[in-house]
mmCIF file of C-alpha atoms in Angstrom:
data_model
loop_
_atom_site.group_PDB
_atom_site.id
_atom_site.type_symbol
_atom_site.label_atom_id
_atom_site.label_comp_id
_atom_site.label_asym_id
_atom_site.label_seq_id
_atom_site.Cartn_x
_atom_site.Cartn_y
_atom_site.Cartn_z
ATOM 1 C CA MET A 15 0.025 0.019 -0.037
ATOM 2 C CA MET A 16 1.336 3.457 -0.932
ATOM 3 C CA ASP A 17 2.003 5.948 1.869
ATOM 4 C CA PRO A 18 -0.685 8.725 2.100
ATOM 5 C CA ARG A 19 0.206 11.966 0.174
ATOM 6 C CA ASN A 20 -0.743 15.371 1.273
ATOM 7 C CA ARG A 21 -1.643 18.207 -1.077
ATOM 8 C CA VAL A 22 -2.788 21.741 -0.100
ATOM 9 C CA VAL A 23 -4.248 24.853 -1.664
ATOM 10 C CA ARG A 24 -1.795 27.522 -0.710
ATOM 11 C CA VAL A 25 -1.789 31.360 -1.131
ATOM 12 C CA ARG A 26 1.638 32.227 -2.349
ATOM 13 C CA ARG A 27 0.976 35.971 -2.253
ATOM 14 C CA PHE A 28 -2.084 38.201 -1.648
ATOM 15 C CA GLY A 29 -4.093 38.910 -4.726
ATOM 16 C CA GLY A 30 -6.261 37.278 -7.340
ATOM 17 C CA PRO A 31 -7.017 33.643 -7.959
ATOM 18 C CA ASP A 32 -3.803 33.139 -9.920
ATOM 19 C CA GLU A 33 -1.836 33.791 -6.677
ATOM 20 C CA MET A 34 -2.936 30.428 -5.387
ATOM 21 C CA GLU A 35 -1.090 27.061 -6.124
ATOM 22 C CA VAL A 36 -1.745 23.524 -5.275
ATOM 23 C CA VAL A 37 1.335 21.927 -3.858
ATOM 24 C CA ASP A 38 2.589 18.833 -2.140
ATOM 25 C CA ALA A 39 3.055 19.281 1.584
ATOM 26 C CA PRO A 40 4.528 17.246 4.486
ATOM 27 C CA MET A 41 2.122 14.757 6.128
ATOM 28 C CA PRO A 42 0.981 16.274 9.454
ATOM 29 C CA THR A 43 1.055 14.250 12.556
ATOM 30 C CA ALA A 44 -1.479 14.359 15.329
ATOM 31 C CA GLY A 45 -0.044 16.034 18.510
ATOM 32 C CA PRO A 46 -1.420 15.692 22.070
ATOM 33 C CA SER A 47 -5.113 16.120 22.254
ATOM 34 C CA GLU A 48 -5.392 16.309 18.457
ATOM 35 C CA VAL A 49 -6.549 14.098 15.662
ATOM 36 C CA ARG A 50 -5.472 13.911 12.055
ATOM 37 C CA VAL A 51 -8.166 13.588 9.458
ATOM 38 C CA ARG A 52 -8.365 12.488 5.900
ATOM 39 C CA VAL A 53 -10.231 15.426 4.438
ATOM 40 C CA LEU A 54 -13.409 14.298 2.671
ATOM 41 C CA ALA A 55 -14.841 17.814 1.818
ATOM 42 C CA SER A 56 -13.851 21.380 2.473
ATOM 43 C CA GLY A 57 -15.937 24.411 1.454
ATOM 44 C CA LEU A 58 -14.754 26.972 -1.030
ATOM 45 C CA GLU A 59 -16.168 30.203 0.518
ATOM 46 C CA TYR A 60 -16.642 33.702 -0.653
ATOM 47 C CA THR A 61 -14.859 34.542 2.632
ATOM 48 C CA ASP A 62 -11.765 32.790 1.109
ATOM 49 C CA VAL A 63 -11.676 35.555 -1.497
ATOM 50 C CA THR A 64 -11.502 38.264 1.193
ATOM 51 C CA ILE A 65 -8.727 36.204 2.983
ATOM 52 C CA ARG A 66 -6.872 35.704 -0.208
ATOM 53 C CA ARG A 67 -7.053 39.370 -1.083
ATOM 54 C CA HIS A 68 -5.942 40.235 2.535
ATOM 55 C CA LEU A 69 -9.349 41.960 3.170
ATOM 56 C CA TYR A 70 -10.464 39.686 6.112
ATOM 57 C CA PRO A 71 -9.591 41.409 9.405
ATOM 58 C CA GLN A 72 -9.562 38.149 11.455
ATOM 59 C CA THR A 73 -6.596 36.806 9.284
ATOM 60 C CA MET A 74 -4.795 40.122 8.859
ATOM 61 C CA HIS A 75 -1.827 38.702 10.907
ATOM 62 C CA LEU A 76 -1.286 35.989 8.334
ATOM 63 C CA ARG A 77 1.487 36.246 5.695
ATOM 64 C CA PRO A 78 1.905 34.038 2.684
ATOM 65 C CA PRO A 79 2.459 31.280 2.125
ATOM 66 C CA PHE A 80 -0.534 29.667 4.012
ATOM 67 C CA VAL A 81 -3.170 27.275 3.359
ATOM 68 C CA LEU A 82 -6.762 28.262 2.546
ATOM 69 C CA GLY A 83 -9.921 26.397 3.913
ATOM 70 C CA TYR A 84 -12.465 27.777 6.242
ATOM 71 C CA ASP A 85 -14.233 24.383 7.276
ATOM 72 C CA VAL A 86 -13.556 20.683 6.994
ATOM 73 C CA VAL A 87 -15.354 17.304 7.107
ATOM 74 C CA GLY A 88 -12.914 14.430 7.437
ATOM 75 C CA GLU A 89 -12.430 10.914 8.722
ATOM 76 C CA ILE A 90 -10.115 10.377 11.549
ATOM 77 C CA ASP A 91 -7.065 8.330 10.605
ATOM 78 C CA GLN A 92 -4.658 9.113 13.519
ATOM 79 C CA LEU A 93 -5.243 9.883 17.234
ATOM 80 C CA GLY A 94 -2.959 11.907 19.383
ATOM 81 C CA ASP A 95 -2.080 11.242 23.018
ATOM 82 C CA GLY A 96 -4.752 12.003 25.282
ATOM 83 C CA VAL A 97 -7.649 11.926 22.882
ATOM 84 C CA ARG A 98 -10.732 10.418 24.360
ATOM 85 C CA GLY A 99 -14.185 9.819 22.964
ATOM 86 C CA PHE A 100 -13.143 9.354 19.213
ATOM 87 C CA GLN A 101 -11.765 6.431 17.313
ATOM 88 C CA LEU A 102 -10.177 5.798 13.919
ATOM 89 C CA GLY A 103 -12.794 6.044 11.131
ATOM 90 C CA ASP A 104 -15.053 8.559 12.998
ATOM 91 C CA ARG A 105 -16.312 11.335 10.610
ATOM 92 C CA VAL A 106 -16.055 14.830 12.165
ATOM 93 C CA ALA A 107 -16.304 18.463 11.221
ATOM 94 C CA ASP A 108 -14.800 21.752 12.371
ATOM 95 C CA MET A 109 -14.652 25.443 11.351
ATOM 96 C CA THR A 110 -10.893 26.259 11.064
ATOM 97 C CA VAL A 111 -10.925 29.645 9.212
ATOM 98 C CA VAL A 112 -7.733 28.472 7.239
ATOM 99 C CA GLY A 113 -5.732 25.384 6.550
ATOM 100 C CA SER A 114 -8.473 22.918 5.565
ATOM 101 C CA ASN A 115 -8.291 22.957 1.694
ATOM 102 C CA ALA A 116 -5.950 20.001 1.977
ATOM 103 C CA ALA A 117 -5.815 16.112 1.637
ATOM 104 C CA TYR A 118 -4.866 15.736 5.385
ATOM 105 C CA ARG A 119 -4.752 18.109 8.336
ATOM 106 C CA THR A 120 -4.747 17.854 12.190
ATOM 107 C CA LEU A 121 -7.589 19.312 14.453
ATOM 108 C CA ARG A 122 -8.050 19.899 18.075
ATOM 109 C CA ALA A 123 -10.228 17.008 19.468
ATOM 110 C CA ASP A 124 -12.053 19.495 21.710
ATOM 111 C CA ASP A 125 -13.327 21.439 18.736
ATOM 112 C CA LEU A 126 -14.848 18.604 16.742
ATOM 113 C CA THR A 127 -18.557 18.042 15.911
ATOM 114 C CA ARG A 128 -19.540 14.461 15.049
ATOM 115 C CA VAL A 129 -20.951 14.000 11.534
ATOM 116 C CA PRO A 130 -23.875 11.536 11.539
ATOM 117 C CA PRO A 131 -23.394 8.171 9.541
ATOM 118 C CA GLY A 132 -24.761 8.236 6.080
ATOM 119 C CA VAL A 133 -24.547 11.982 5.639
ATOM 120 C CA ASP A 134 -22.968 13.206 2.397
ATOM 121 C CA ALA A 135 -19.653 14.739 3.304
ATOM 122 C CA ALA A 136 -19.966 17.782 0.837
ATOM 123 C CA GLU A 137 -23.435 18.653 2.068
ATOM 124 C CA ALA A 138 -22.090 18.467 5.574
ATOM 125 C CA ALA A 139 -19.306 20.782 4.713
ATOM 126 C CA ALA A 140 -21.869 23.159 3.132
ATOM 127 C CA LEU A 141 -23.557 23.432 6.369
ATOM 128 C CA THR A 142 -20.648 24.082 8.609
ATOM 129 C CA LEU A 143 -20.028 27.910 7.991
ATOM 130 C CA SER A 144 -22.895 29.090 5.943
ATOM 131 C CA TRP A 145 -25.811 27.312 7.610
ATOM 132 C CA THR A 146 -24.434 27.640 11.115
ATOM 133 C CA THR A 147 -24.069 31.477 10.440
ATOM 134 C CA ALA A 148 -27.722 31.633 9.292
ATOM 135 C CA TYR A 149 -29.022 29.551 12.321
ATOM 136 C CA GLN A 150 -27.080 31.761 14.745
ATOM 137 C CA LEU A 151 -28.350 35.038 13.105
ATOM 138 C CA LEU A 152 -31.916 33.863 13.267
ATOM 139 C CA HIS A 153 -31.996 32.337 16.700
ATOM 140 C CA ARG A 154 -29.021 33.479 18.705
ATOM 141 C CA THR A 155 -28.779 37.076 17.414
ATOM 142 C CA ALA A 156 -32.193 38.293 16.176
ATOM 143 C CA ARG A 157 -34.095 35.776 18.279
ATOM 144 C CA VAL A 158 -36.886 35.834 15.517
ATOM 145 C CA GLN A 159 -40.551 35.174 16.463
ATOM 146 C CA ARG A 160 -43.113 33.446 14.116
ATOM 147 C CA GLY A 161 -44.973 35.890 11.852
ATOM 148 C CA GLN A 162 -42.195 38.543 11.728
ATOM 149 C CA ARG A 163 -41.493 40.262 8.463
ATOM 150 C CA VAL A 164 -37.972 39.667 7.420
ATOM 151 C CA LEU A 165 -35.700 40.755 4.501
ATOM 152 C CA VAL A 166 -32.747 38.831 3.402
ATOM 153 C CA GLN A 167 -30.136 40.606 1.404
ATOM 154 C CA GLY A 168 -28.209 38.545 -1.028
ATOM 155 C CA ALA A 169 -30.790 35.778 -0.760
ATOM 156 C CA ALA A 170 -29.387 33.607 -3.447
ATOM 157 C CA GLY A 171 -26.071 33.269 -1.871
ATOM 158 C CA ALA A 172 -25.092 30.316 0.653
ATOM 159 C CA VAL A 173 -26.019 32.101 3.835
ATOM 160 C CA GLY A 174 -28.980 33.747 2.140
ATOM 161 C CA GLN A 175 -30.389 30.337 1.059
ATOM 162 C CA ALA A 176 -29.892 28.965 4.582
ATOM 163 C CA LEU A 177 -31.706 32.029 6.061
ATOM 164 C CA LEU A 178 -34.638 31.460 3.784
ATOM 165 C CA THR A 179 -34.811 27.831 4.369
ATOM 166 C CA LEU A 180 -34.598 28.087 8.201
ATOM 167 C CA GLY A 181 -36.729 31.164 8.292
ATOM 168 C CA ARG A 182 -39.495 29.439 6.551
ATOM 169 C CA MET A 183 -39.201 26.670 9.116
ATOM 170 C CA ALA A 184 -39.405 29.258 11.874
ATOM 171 C CA GLY A 185 -42.750 30.635 10.394
ATOM 172 C CA LEU A 186 -41.411 34.017 9.169
ATOM 173 C CA GLN A 187 -42.714 36.153 6.319
ATOM 174 C CA LEU A 188 -39.762 36.390 3.981
ATOM 175 C CA TRP A 189 -38.550 38.753 1.312
ATOM 176 C CA GLY A 190 -35.235 38.382 -0.444
ATOM 177 C CA THR A 191 -33.080 40.554 -2.679
ATOM 178 C CA ALA A 192 -31.213 38.964 -5.586
ATOM 179 C CA ARG A 193 -30.281 39.305 -9.209
ATOM 180 C CA GLY A 194 -33.059 38.983 -11.707
ATOM 181 C CA GLU A 195 -31.858 35.633 -12.910
ATOM 182 C CA HIS A 196 -32.044 34.215 -9.241
ATOM 183 C CA THR A 197 -35.586 35.410 -8.362
ATOM 184 C CA GLY A 198 -36.857 31.996 -9.196
ATOM 185 C CA LEU A 199 -34.601 30.347 -6.682
ATOM 186 C CA VAL A 200 -35.688 32.881 -4.024
ATOM 187 C CA ARG A 201 -39.423 32.128 -4.705
ATOM 188 C CA GLU A 202 -38.643 28.337 -4.585
ATOM 189 C CA LEU A 203 -37.290 28.866 -1.141
ATOM 190 C CA GLY A 204 -40.442 30.325 0.146
ATOM 191 C CA ALA A 205 -39.642 34.108 -0.101
ATOM 192 C CA ARG A 206 -40.953 37.080 -2.242
ATOM 193 C CA PRO A 207 -38.168 37.853 -4.557
ATOM 194 C CA ILE A 208 -36.912 41.562 -4.964
ATOM 195 C CA ASP A 209 -34.866 42.324 -8.077
ATOM 196 C CA TYR A 210 -32.438 44.772 -6.485
ATOM 197 C CA GLN A 211 -31.400 46.077 -9.922
ATOM 198 C CA ARG A 212 -35.038 46.969 -10.638
ATOM 199 C CA GLU A 213 -36.812 47.539 -7.396
ATOM 200 C CA ASP A 214 -36.175 49.724 -4.390
ATOM 201 C CA PHE A 215 -36.374 47.265 -1.446
ATOM 202 C CA THR A 216 -36.711 50.220 1.079
ATOM 203 C CA ARG A 217 -40.181 50.806 -0.487
ATOM 204 C CA VAL A 218 -41.344 47.266 -0.790
ATOM 205 C CA LEU A 219 -43.052 47.027 2.496
ATOM 206 C CA PRO A 220 -44.942 49.955 3.919
ATOM 207 C CA GLY A 221 -44.154 50.382 7.586
ATOM 208 C CA GLY A 222 -40.891 48.545 7.178
ATOM 209 C CA PHE A 223 -39.386 45.113 8.064
ATOM 210 C CA ASP A 224 -38.948 43.735 11.577
ATOM 211 C CA VAL A 225 -35.468 42.279 10.828
ATOM 212 C CA VAL A 226 -33.113 42.774 7.844
ATOM 213 C CA PHE A 227 -30.190 40.276 7.421
ATOM 214 C CA ASP A 228 -27.416 42.046 5.341
ATOM 215 C CA GLY A 229 -24.211 40.353 4.216
ATOM 216 C CA ILE A 230 -23.702 42.791 1.372
ATOM 217 C CA GLY A 231 -22.831 45.976 3.194
ATOM 218 C CA GLU A 232 -23.787 48.365 0.456
ATOM 219 C CA ASP A 233 -23.603 52.068 1.668
ATOM 220 C CA GLY A 234 -22.489 50.948 5.187
ATOM 221 C CA TYR A 235 -25.736 49.051 5.684
ATOM 222 C CA ARG A 236 -27.643 52.513 5.575
ATOM 223 C CA ARG A 237 -30.242 51.312 3.076
ATOM 224 C CA SER A 238 -31.071 48.194 5.220
ATOM 225 C CA PHE A 239 -31.547 50.538 8.145
ATOM 226 C CA ALA A 240 -33.842 52.630 6.124
ATOM 227 C CA ALA A 241 -35.951 49.543 5.232
ATOM 228 C CA LEU A 242 -36.751 48.846 8.847
ATOM 229 C CA ARG A 243 -39.797 49.587 10.792
ATOM 230 C CA ARG A 244 -39.565 51.568 14.043
ATOM 231 C CA GLY A 245 -37.804 49.376 16.624
ATOM 232 C CA GLY A 246 -36.513 47.114 13.944
ATOM 233 C CA LEU A 247 -33.086 45.312 13.722
ATOM 234 C CA VAL A 248 -30.408 44.974 11.122
ATOM 235 C CA CYS A 249 -28.116 41.956 11.490
ATOM 236 C CA ALA A 250 -24.912 42.847 9.553
ATOM 237 C CA TYR A 251 -22.760 39.793 8.921
ATOM 238 C CA GLY A 252 -20.729 40.575 5.810
ATOM 239 C CA TYR A 253 -19.580 43.253 3.360
ATOM 240 C CA THR A 254 -19.220 41.676 -0.120
ATOM 241 C CA ALA A 255 -19.897 45.050 -1.713
ATOM 242 C CA MET A 256 -16.523 46.239 -0.300
ATOM 243 C CA VAL A 257 -14.474 43.384 -1.751
ATOM 244 C CA GLN A 258 -12.895 44.886 -4.661
ATOM 245 C CA PRO A 259 -9.425 44.187 -6.278
ATOM 246 C CA GLN A 260 -8.132 47.731 -5.532
ATOM 247 C CA ARG A 261 -9.344 47.727 -1.911
ATOM 248 C CA ARG A 262 -6.592 47.514 0.761
ATOM 249 C CA LEU A 263 -6.922 46.101 4.376
ATOM 250 C CA PHE A 264 -6.247 49.671 5.845
ATOM 251 C CA THR A 265 -9.169 50.969 3.811
ATOM 252 C CA MET A 266 -11.442 48.079 4.953
ATOM 253 C CA SER A 267 -10.302 48.512 8.666
ATOM 254 C CA LEU A 268 -11.048 52.125 8.485
ATOM 255 C CA TRP A 269 -14.530 51.442 7.042
ATOM 256 C CA MET A 270 -15.327 48.856 9.698
ATOM 257 C CA SER A 271 -14.125 51.279 12.508
ATOM 258 C CA ARG A 272 -16.521 53.886 11.169
ATOM 259 C CA LEU A 273 -19.355 51.246 11.095
ATOM 260 C CA TYR A 274 -18.694 50.404 14.710
ATOM 261 C CA LEU A 275 -18.797 54.092 15.614
ATOM 262 C CA TRP A 276 -21.944 54.479 13.553
ATOM 263 C CA ARG A 277 -23.369 51.530 15.538
ATOM 264 C CA LEU A 278 -22.817 53.429 18.841
ATOM 265 C CA LEU A 279 -24.412 56.533 17.376
ATOM 266 C CA LEU A 280 -27.632 54.661 16.291
ATOM 267 C CA GLY A 281 -28.645 54.376 19.871
ATOM 268 C CA TRP A 282 -29.294 58.165 19.849
ATOM 269 C CA LEU A 283 -31.393 58.273 16.737
ATOM 270 C CA PRO A 284 -35.288 58.341 16.631
ATOM 271 C CA GLY A 285 -37.255 55.197 15.927
ATOM 272 C CA GLY A 286 -35.428 52.721 18.239
ATOM 273 C CA LYS A 287 -33.865 51.107 15.272
ATOM 274 C CA ARG A 288 -30.919 48.873 16.046
ATOM 275 C CA ILE A 289 -28.011 47.219 14.231
ATOM 276 C CA HIS A 290 -26.086 43.968 15.412
ATOM 277 C CA LEU A 291 -22.722 43.260 13.852
ATOM 278 C CA TYR A 292 -22.459 39.420 13.776
ATOM 279 C CA SER A 293 -19.190 37.382 13.590
ATOM 280 C CA ILE A 294 -19.330 33.549 13.785
ATOM 281 C CA ASN A 295 -15.779 33.538 15.160
ATOM 282 C CA LEU A 296 -16.561 36.026 17.843
ATOM 283 C CA MET A 297 -19.793 34.130 18.781
ATOM 284 C CA ARG A 298 -17.837 30.912 18.954
ATOM 285 C CA ALA A 299 -15.137 32.526 21.186
ATOM 286 C CA ARG A 300 -17.770 33.862 23.591
ATOM 287 C CA HIS A 301 -20.011 30.901 23.639
ATOM 288 C CA PRO A 302 -18.045 27.824 22.436
ATOM 289 C CA ALA A 303 -20.806 25.363 23.182
ATOM 290 C CA TRP A 304 -23.337 27.145 21.004
ATOM 291 C CA PHE A 305 -21.439 26.336 17.877
ATOM 292 C CA ARG A 306 -21.256 22.607 18.517
ATOM 293 C CA GLU A 307 -25.027 22.654 19.641
ATOM 294 C CA ASP A 308 -26.019 24.545 16.487
ATOM 295 C CA LEU A 309 -24.116 22.482 14.017
ATOM 296 C CA GLU A 310 -25.155 19.230 15.715
ATOM 297 C CA ARG A 311 -28.780 20.407 15.258
ATOM 298 C CA LEU A 312 -28.316 21.171 11.643
ATOM 299 C CA PHE A 313 -26.596 17.868 11.007
ATOM 300 C CA GLY A 314 -29.536 16.074 12.529
ATOM 301 C CA LEU A 315 -31.815 18.003 10.059
ATOM 302 C CA LEU A 316 -29.699 16.969 7.238
ATOM 303 C CA ALA A 317 -29.704 13.333 8.441
ATOM 304 C CA ALA A 318 -33.443 13.357 8.626
ATOM 305 C CA GLY A 319 -33.909 14.839 5.126
ATOM 306 C CA THR A 320 -35.412 18.077 6.582
ATOM 307 C CA ILE A 321 -32.907 20.449 4.998
ATOM 308 C CA ARG A 322 -30.667 19.879 1.858
ATOM 309 C CA PRO A 323 -27.969 22.426 1.184
ATOM 310 C CA ARG A 324 -27.314 22.999 -2.493
ATOM 311 C CA VAL A 325 -23.923 21.848 -3.782
ATOM 312 C CA ALA A 326 -23.323 23.514 -7.002
ATOM 313 C CA GLU A 327 -20.259 21.436 -7.767
ATOM 314 C CA ARG A 328 -17.725 19.154 -6.192
ATOM 315 C CA ILE A 329 -14.245 20.412 -7.043
ATOM 316 C CA SER A 330 -10.912 18.586 -7.329
ATOM 317 C CA PHE A 331 -7.660 20.118 -6.602
ATOM 318 C CA ASP A 332 -7.242 20.922 -10.312
ATOM 319 C CA GLY A 333 -10.435 23.044 -10.333
ATOM 320 C CA VAL A 334 -9.699 25.360 -7.374
ATOM 321 C CA THR A 335 -8.362 28.301 -9.296
ATOM 322 C CA GLN A 336 -11.382 28.342 -11.694
ATOM 323 C CA ALA A 337 -13.675 27.874 -8.693
ATOM 324 C CA HIS A 338 -12.261 31.082 -7.054
ATOM 325 C CA ARG A 339 -13.037 32.917 -10.327
ATOM 326 C CA ARG A 340 -16.610 31.724 -10.057
ATOM 327 C CA LEU A 341 -16.860 32.859 -6.499
ATOM 328 C CA GLU A 342 -15.839 36.275 -7.480
ATOM 329 C CA ALA A 343 -18.158 36.389 -10.347
ATOM 330 C CA GLY A 344 -21.031 35.878 -7.964
ATOM 331 C CA SER A 345 -23.313 33.905 -10.212
ATOM 332 C CA LEU A 346 -23.563 30.564 -8.129
ATOM 333 C CA GLU A 347 -26.802 29.131 -6.801
ATOM 334 C CA GLY A 348 -25.051 26.634 -4.500
ATOM 335 C CA LYS A 349 -21.927 25.830 -2.654
ATOM 336 C CA LEU A 350 -18.533 24.884 -4.260
ATOM 337 C CA VAL A 351 -16.871 22.096 -2.275
ATOM 338 C CA LEU A 352 -13.283 20.789 -2.657
ATOM 339 C CA CYS A 353 -13.303 16.986 -2.437
ATOM 340 C CA PRO A 354 -9.778 15.866 -2.401
ATOM 341 C CA ASP A 355 -10.609 12.236 -3.364
ATOM 342 C CA LEU A 356 -11.750 13.471 -6.768
ATOM 343 C CA GLY A 357 -9.291 12.698 -9.613
#
């Protein structure tokens, strides 16, 4: 039998998709309290684009070369000293931010969430970041109530689709902004579509929305704020409108600092409107048990067939660069997932 071989997707310098490379790497070894996994699936996220372009504040300390890969589903093939409760062959998941677009990697045993038997690895990987984000936005941050009127910005994206699906299950009245070609998908997911290129979403609902979920960040979330009713809430969780090739990390950091200042000032404005800036990593740091609980709940729904994340395509190592170009183009209706076992 041939020795296992490790390959990784590495950023050699900050910039566009061509600044990535797939290279052979040393085989990692599980240290104390760690496991090594053979990676079955790892998401290719739009967040990876911001990391690659050095526009993601949470990875600003990294310097190339480093390995991309925000989440991972893998099969344990090595146990480090002191690991209890896991055995070889167990399937597990984790959110790692970087390092998981690989054939093998090590993980802290305390951070792992079990993946139920029979669950598709690519679909499980599609849940780990996007659907956990959506679940926590709905139930940990906004604490939505049945019947509330909710607007999802970027409804055709990975988090947007999850918000619509889980929001429908929670009994919400849903609207979703998307490009014209994606309005059918938004309608299929149970929301009224809003073609943002033709319609002014701030005028769609007289009286305003109870909650707006915004991962776009256009105009500093001001238009989402304008779409709220008195006492409504904007949950801001992304800023894809700001991710441009010429943008620099200093500019992004200055923009975000102004946003936090604006958030403080909002408390003095009439109408009682509020904004909450959500970060899944900050939420996990503050409430580590919540991440595992929420992901386990989502895996249970997946195993039962209650939810089904859309996997646009399973990508081999050879297709990663083109996959990143597709991520930047923004025309996907599902998740791209790296599956190292593909030829």
